[in-house]
Amino acid sequence: MRWSMLVFLGLATSILHAQLWEEVVLAEGHQGLIRQVVVGDFDLDGDLDLVRVTPEGLYLHVAAPAGDLGDGMTLKAVEHWRVVVGDLDLDGDLDLVTLEGDRSIHWHAGDGMGGFVEMAEILAASTQNVLFGLGDLDQDGDLDLVISTAAEGLAWLAGDG
């Protein structure tokens, strides 16, 4: 199976209330399925980088000065379903919260240079469907994690920075 990763660059026009798009191929010819893509400046160089989630693993594409994202490097070579991005430890760089194939949720602290260190398993493996998101629910300045599972319902984990 061949796939291509495309980015459509948009230009909003207030008069027409429409989007004009330009297709840019970032990578092609790889094997596998992309389940999700998130964007952020993971190496703190001012350019937006990309993380893609696949059944084969989690991959980081660091933007080169010319904008090329290349083939990407493996962050973790196990099945993943979902990722959210935010600065959980308030150190100024982006971290990842991931849902792995066994339905466990993990926090990976970013180092500001495009690397990540797995810090904790937030939720153990589950047979249930799991959804989650980040936001400052208690408005204390750090990110909180909202987790929804079929068996447990909705839970909120307050972050402490």
PDB file of C-alpha atoms in Angstrom:
ATOM      1  CA  MET A   1       0.000   0.000   0.000  1.00  0.00           C
ATOM      2  CA  ARG A   2       1.369   3.416  -0.972  1.00  0.00           C
ATOM      3  CA  TRP A   3       0.373   6.629   0.697  1.00  0.00           C
ATOM      4  CA  SER A   4       1.201  10.261   0.337  1.00  0.00           C
ATOM      5  CA  MET A   5       1.193  12.953   2.965  1.00  0.00           C
ATOM      6  CA  LEU A   6      -0.202  16.206   1.606  1.00  0.00           C
ATOM      7  CA  VAL A   7      -0.552  19.666   3.058  1.00  0.00           C
ATOM      8  CA  PHE A   8      -3.026  22.119   1.636  1.00  0.00           C
ATOM      9  CA  LEU A   9      -1.940  25.691   2.235  1.00  0.00           C
ATOM     10  CA  GLY A  10      -4.938  27.969   2.591  1.00  0.00           C
ATOM     11  CA  LEU A  11      -5.537  31.638   1.971  1.00  0.00           C
ATOM     12  CA  ALA A  12      -8.685  32.983   3.596  1.00  0.00           C
ATOM     13  CA  THR A  13     -10.596  35.625   1.702  1.00  0.00           C
ATOM     14  CA  SER A  14     -13.090  37.651   3.699  1.00  0.00           C
ATOM     15  CA  ILE A  15     -15.007  38.753   0.595  1.00  0.00           C
ATOM     16  CA  LEU A  16     -15.702  35.301  -0.800  1.00  0.00           C
ATOM     17  CA  HIS A  17     -15.750  33.452   2.543  1.00  0.00           C
ATOM     18  CA  ALA A  18     -13.862  30.646   0.844  1.00  0.00           C
ATOM     19  CA  GLN A  19     -10.486  28.932   0.986  1.00  0.00           C
ATOM     20  CA  LEU A  20      -7.954  28.743  -1.802  1.00  0.00           C
ATOM     21  CA  TRP A  21      -5.618  25.768  -1.456  1.00  0.00           C
ATOM     22  CA  GLU A  22      -2.249  24.810  -2.841  1.00  0.00           C
ATOM     23  CA  GLU A  23      -1.242  21.144  -2.628  1.00  0.00           C
ATOM     24  CA  VAL A  24       2.260  20.456  -1.294  1.00  0.00           C
ATOM     25  CA  VAL A  25       3.481  16.836  -1.132  1.00  0.00           C
ATOM     26  CA  LEU A  26       5.485  16.348   2.054  1.00  0.00           C
ATOM     27  CA  ALA A  27       6.281  12.657   1.731  1.00  0.00           C
ATOM     28  CA  GLU A  28       5.202   9.825  -0.501  1.00  0.00           C
ATOM     29  CA  GLY A  29       5.871   6.191  -1.230  1.00  0.00           C
ATOM     30  CA  HIS A  30       5.831   5.039   2.382  1.00  0.00           C
ATOM     31  CA  GLN A  31       4.077   1.942   3.627  1.00  0.00           C
ATOM     32  CA  GLY A  32       1.338   2.261   6.199  1.00  0.00           C
ATOM     33  CA  LEU A  33      -1.696   4.209   7.196  1.00  0.00           C
ATOM     34  CA  ILE A  34      -1.650   7.637   8.824  1.00  0.00           C
ATOM     35  CA  ARG A  35      -4.200   7.827  11.630  1.00  0.00           C
ATOM     36  CA  GLN A  36      -3.499  11.379  12.756  1.00  0.00           C
ATOM     37  CA  VAL A  37      -1.157  14.303  12.143  1.00  0.00           C
ATOM     38  CA  VAL A  38      -0.338  17.095  14.617  1.00  0.00           C
ATOM     39  CA  VAL A  39       1.752  20.199  14.040  1.00  0.00           C
ATOM     40  CA  GLY A  40       4.001  22.143  16.417  1.00  0.00           C
ATOM     41  CA  ASP A  41       7.477  23.616  16.775  1.00  0.00           C
ATOM     42  CA  PHE A  42       9.025  20.593  18.482  1.00  0.00           C
ATOM     43  CA  ASP A  43      12.662  21.707  18.050  1.00  0.00           C
ATOM     44  CA  LEU A  44      12.035  25.385  18.928  1.00  0.00           C
ATOM     45  CA  ASP A  45      13.593  26.732  15.723  1.00  0.00           C
ATOM     46  CA  GLY A  46      10.557  28.761  14.674  1.00  0.00           C
ATOM     47  CA  ASP A  47       9.459  26.304  11.945  1.00  0.00           C
ATOM     48  CA  LEU A  48       6.422  24.072  12.295  1.00  0.00           C
ATOM     49  CA  ASP A  49       7.246  20.379  12.510  1.00  0.00           C
ATOM     50  CA  LEU A  50       4.884  17.443  12.154  1.00  0.00           C
ATOM     51  CA  VAL A  51       4.141  14.268  14.146  1.00  0.00           C
ATOM     52  CA  ARG A  52       2.257  11.463  12.423  1.00  0.00           C
ATOM     53  CA  VAL A  53       0.516   8.559  14.111  1.00  0.00           C
ATOM     54  CA  THR A  54       0.444   5.166  12.379  1.00  0.00           C
ATOM     55  CA  PRO A  55      -0.179   1.512  13.233  1.00  0.00           C
ATOM     56  CA  GLU A  56       3.605   1.067  12.996  1.00  0.00           C
ATOM     57  CA  GLY A  57       4.553   3.873  15.373  1.00  0.00           C
ATOM     58  CA  LEU A  58       4.927   7.544  16.104  1.00  0.00           C
ATOM     59  CA  TYR A  59       7.082   9.616  13.719  1.00  0.00           C
ATOM     60  CA  LEU A  60       8.499  13.142  13.865  1.00  0.00           C
ATOM     61  CA  HIS A  61       9.144  15.173  10.715  1.00  0.00           C
ATOM     62  CA  VAL A  62      11.388  18.147  11.565  1.00  0.00           C
ATOM     63  CA  ALA A  63      11.119  21.015   9.094  1.00  0.00           C
ATOM     64  CA  ALA A  64      14.335  21.889   7.268  1.00  0.00           C
ATOM     65  CA  PRO A  65      15.077  25.546   6.444  1.00  0.00           C
ATOM     66  CA  ALA A  66      13.615  25.062   2.944  1.00  0.00           C
ATOM     67  CA  GLY A  67      10.409  23.647   4.449  1.00  0.00           C
ATOM     68  CA  ASP A  68      11.122  20.002   3.537  1.00  0.00           C
ATOM     69  CA  LEU A  69       9.878  17.564   6.182  1.00  0.00           C
ATOM     70  CA  GLY A  70      11.573  14.451   4.769  1.00  0.00           C
ATOM     71  CA  ASP A  71      10.743  10.898   5.795  1.00  0.00           C
ATOM     72  CA  GLY A  72      10.709  11.533   9.532  1.00  0.00           C
ATOM     73  CA  MET A  73      12.317   9.755  12.448  1.00  0.00           C
ATOM     74  CA  THR A  74      10.765   7.111  14.641  1.00  0.00           C
ATOM     75  CA  LEU A  75       9.825   8.340  18.102  1.00  0.00           C
ATOM     76  CA  LYS A  76       8.335   5.041  19.254  1.00  0.00           C
ATOM     77  CA  ALA A  77       7.939   1.894  17.159  1.00  0.00           C
ATOM     78  CA  VAL A  78       4.707   0.494  18.576  1.00  0.00           C
ATOM     79  CA  GLU A  79       1.160   0.891  17.336  1.00  0.00           C
ATOM     80  CA  HIS A  80      -0.397   4.278  18.102  1.00  0.00           C
ATOM     81  CA  TRP A  81      -3.931   5.617  17.692  1.00  0.00           C
ATOM     82  CA  ARG A  82      -3.875   9.247  18.765  1.00  0.00           C
ATOM     83  CA  VAL A  83      -1.669  12.106  19.984  1.00  0.00           C
ATOM     84  CA  VAL A  84      -2.297  15.529  21.516  1.00  0.00           C
ATOM     85  CA  VAL A  85       0.281  18.289  21.934  1.00  0.00           C
ATOM     86  CA  GLY A  86       0.874  20.760  24.752  1.00  0.00           C
ATOM     87  CA  ASP A  87       3.445  21.964  27.279  1.00  0.00           C
ATOM     88  CA  LEU A  88       2.496  19.734  30.217  1.00  0.00           C
ATOM     89  CA  ASP A  89       5.572  20.435  32.363  1.00  0.00           C
ATOM     90  CA  LEU A  90       5.623  24.199  31.650  1.00  0.00           C
ATOM     91  CA  ASP A  91       9.262  24.170  30.505  1.00  0.00           C
ATOM     92  CA  GLY A  92       8.607  26.054  27.259  1.00  0.00           C
ATOM     93  CA  ASP A  93       8.699  23.141  24.816  1.00  0.00           C
ATOM     94  CA  LEU A  94       5.956  20.898  23.484  1.00  0.00           C
ATOM     95  CA  ASP A  95       5.169  17.510  24.983  1.00  0.00           C
ATOM     96  CA  LEU A  96       3.077  14.659  23.584  1.00  0.00           C
ATOM     97  CA  VAL A  97       0.290  12.614  25.133  1.00  0.00           C
ATOM     98  CA  THR A  98      -0.215   9.427  23.127  1.00  0.00           C
ATOM     99  CA  LEU A  99      -2.711   6.598  22.913  1.00  0.00           C
ATOM    100  CA  GLU A 100      -0.912   3.366  22.091  1.00  0.00           C
ATOM    101  CA  GLY A 101      -2.314   0.255  20.432  1.00  0.00           C
ATOM    102  CA  ASP A 102      -3.117  -1.416  23.768  1.00  0.00           C
ATOM    103  CA  ARG A 103      -5.243   1.664  24.638  1.00  0.00           C
ATOM    104  CA  SER A 104      -2.750   2.911  27.246  1.00  0.00           C
ATOM    105  CA  ILE A 105      -2.062   6.652  27.497  1.00  0.00           C
ATOM    106  CA  HIS A 106       1.519   7.930  27.851  1.00  0.00           C
ATOM    107  CA  TRP A 107       3.172  11.307  28.454  1.00  0.00           C
ATOM    108  CA  HIS A 108       6.338  12.039  26.448  1.00  0.00           C
ATOM    109  CA  ALA A 109       8.244  15.156  27.580  1.00  0.00           C
ATOM    110  CA  GLY A 110       9.779  17.192  24.766  1.00  0.00           C
ATOM    111  CA  ASP A 111      13.399  18.310  25.092  1.00  0.00           C
ATOM    112  CA  GLY A 112      13.065  21.343  22.798  1.00  0.00           C
ATOM    113  CA  MET A 113      15.418  19.781  20.231  1.00  0.00           C
ATOM    114  CA  GLY A 114      12.949  17.399  18.587  1.00  0.00           C
ATOM    115  CA  GLY A 115      13.500  14.564  21.070  1.00  0.00           C
ATOM    116  CA  PHE A 116      11.067  13.083  23.564  1.00  0.00           C
ATOM    117  CA  VAL A 117      11.434  11.085  26.781  1.00  0.00           C
ATOM    118  CA  GLU A 118       8.586   8.895  27.997  1.00  0.00           C
ATOM    119  CA  MET A 119       7.818  10.188  31.475  1.00  0.00           C
ATOM    120  CA  ALA A 120       4.767   8.250  32.630  1.00  0.00           C
ATOM    121  CA  GLU A 121       1.988   5.889  31.735  1.00  0.00           C
ATOM    122  CA  ILE A 122      -1.087   7.967  32.544  1.00  0.00           C
ATOM    123  CA  LEU A 123      -3.692   5.254  31.960  1.00  0.00           C
ATOM    124  CA  ALA A 124      -2.984   1.522  31.887  1.00  0.00           C
ATOM    125  CA  ALA A 125      -4.002  -0.655  28.961  1.00  0.00           C
ATOM    126  CA  SER A 126      -7.740  -0.861  28.414  1.00  0.00           C
ATOM    127  CA  THR A 127     -10.052  -2.833  26.169  1.00  0.00           C
ATOM    128  CA  GLN A 128     -12.336   0.185  25.978  1.00  0.00           C
ATOM    129  CA  ASN A 129     -12.424   2.973  23.450  1.00  0.00           C
ATOM    130  CA  VAL A 130     -10.419   5.899  24.785  1.00  0.00           C
ATOM    131  CA  LEU A 131     -10.637   9.577  23.824  1.00  0.00           C
ATOM    132  CA  PHE A 132      -8.694  12.409  25.435  1.00  0.00           C
ATOM    133  CA  GLY A 133      -7.796  16.057  25.146  1.00  0.00           C
ATOM    134  CA  LEU A 134      -5.780  18.805  26.838  1.00  0.00           C
ATOM    135  CA  GLY A 135      -6.919  22.146  28.207  1.00  0.00           C
ATOM    136  CA  ASP A 136      -6.583  24.368  31.275  1.00  0.00           C
ATOM    137  CA  LEU A 137      -9.938  23.429  32.788  1.00  0.00           C
ATOM    138  CA  ASP A 138      -9.275  24.857  36.257  1.00  0.00           C
ATOM    139  CA  GLN A 139      -7.616  28.002  34.851  1.00  0.00           C
ATOM    140  CA  ASP A 140      -4.501  27.635  37.003  1.00  0.00           C
ATOM    141  CA  GLY A 141      -2.018  28.074  34.145  1.00  0.00           C
ATOM    142  CA  ASP A 142      -1.178  24.439  33.426  1.00  0.00           C
ATOM    143  CA  LEU A 143      -2.764  21.858  31.152  1.00  0.00           C
ATOM    144  CA  ASP A 144      -5.233  19.300  32.434  1.00  0.00           C
ATOM    145  CA  LEU A 145      -6.108  16.003  30.747  1.00  0.00           C
ATOM    146  CA  VAL A 146      -9.678  14.936  30.036  1.00  0.00           C
ATOM    147  CA  ILE A 147     -10.117  11.209  29.405  1.00  0.00           C
ATOM    148  CA  SER A 148     -13.257   9.446  28.237  1.00  0.00           C
ATOM    149  CA  THR A 149     -13.616   5.654  28.245  1.00  0.00           C
ATOM    150  CA  ALA A 150     -16.664   3.520  27.546  1.00  0.00           C
ATOM    151  CA  ALA A 151     -16.467   1.818  30.958  1.00  0.00           C
ATOM    152  CA  GLU A 152     -15.389   4.691  33.209  1.00  0.00           C
ATOM    153  CA  GLY A 153     -17.127   7.631  31.566  1.00  0.00           C
ATOM    154  CA  LEU A 154     -15.460  11.036  31.660  1.00  0.00           C
ATOM    155  CA  ALA A 155     -12.504  11.824  33.951  1.00  0.00           C
ATOM    156  CA  TRP A 156     -10.437  14.953  34.491  1.00  0.00           C
ATOM    157  CA  LEU A 157      -6.816  14.779  35.615  1.00  0.00           C
ATOM    158  CA  ALA A 158      -5.666  18.152  36.953  1.00  0.00           C
ATOM    159  CA  GLY A 159      -2.147  19.044  35.853  1.00  0.00           C
ATOM    160  CA  ASP A 160       0.347  20.433  38.342  1.00  0.00           C
ATOM    161  CA  GLY A 161       2.938  21.731  35.873  1.00  0.00           C
TER     162      GLY A 161
END
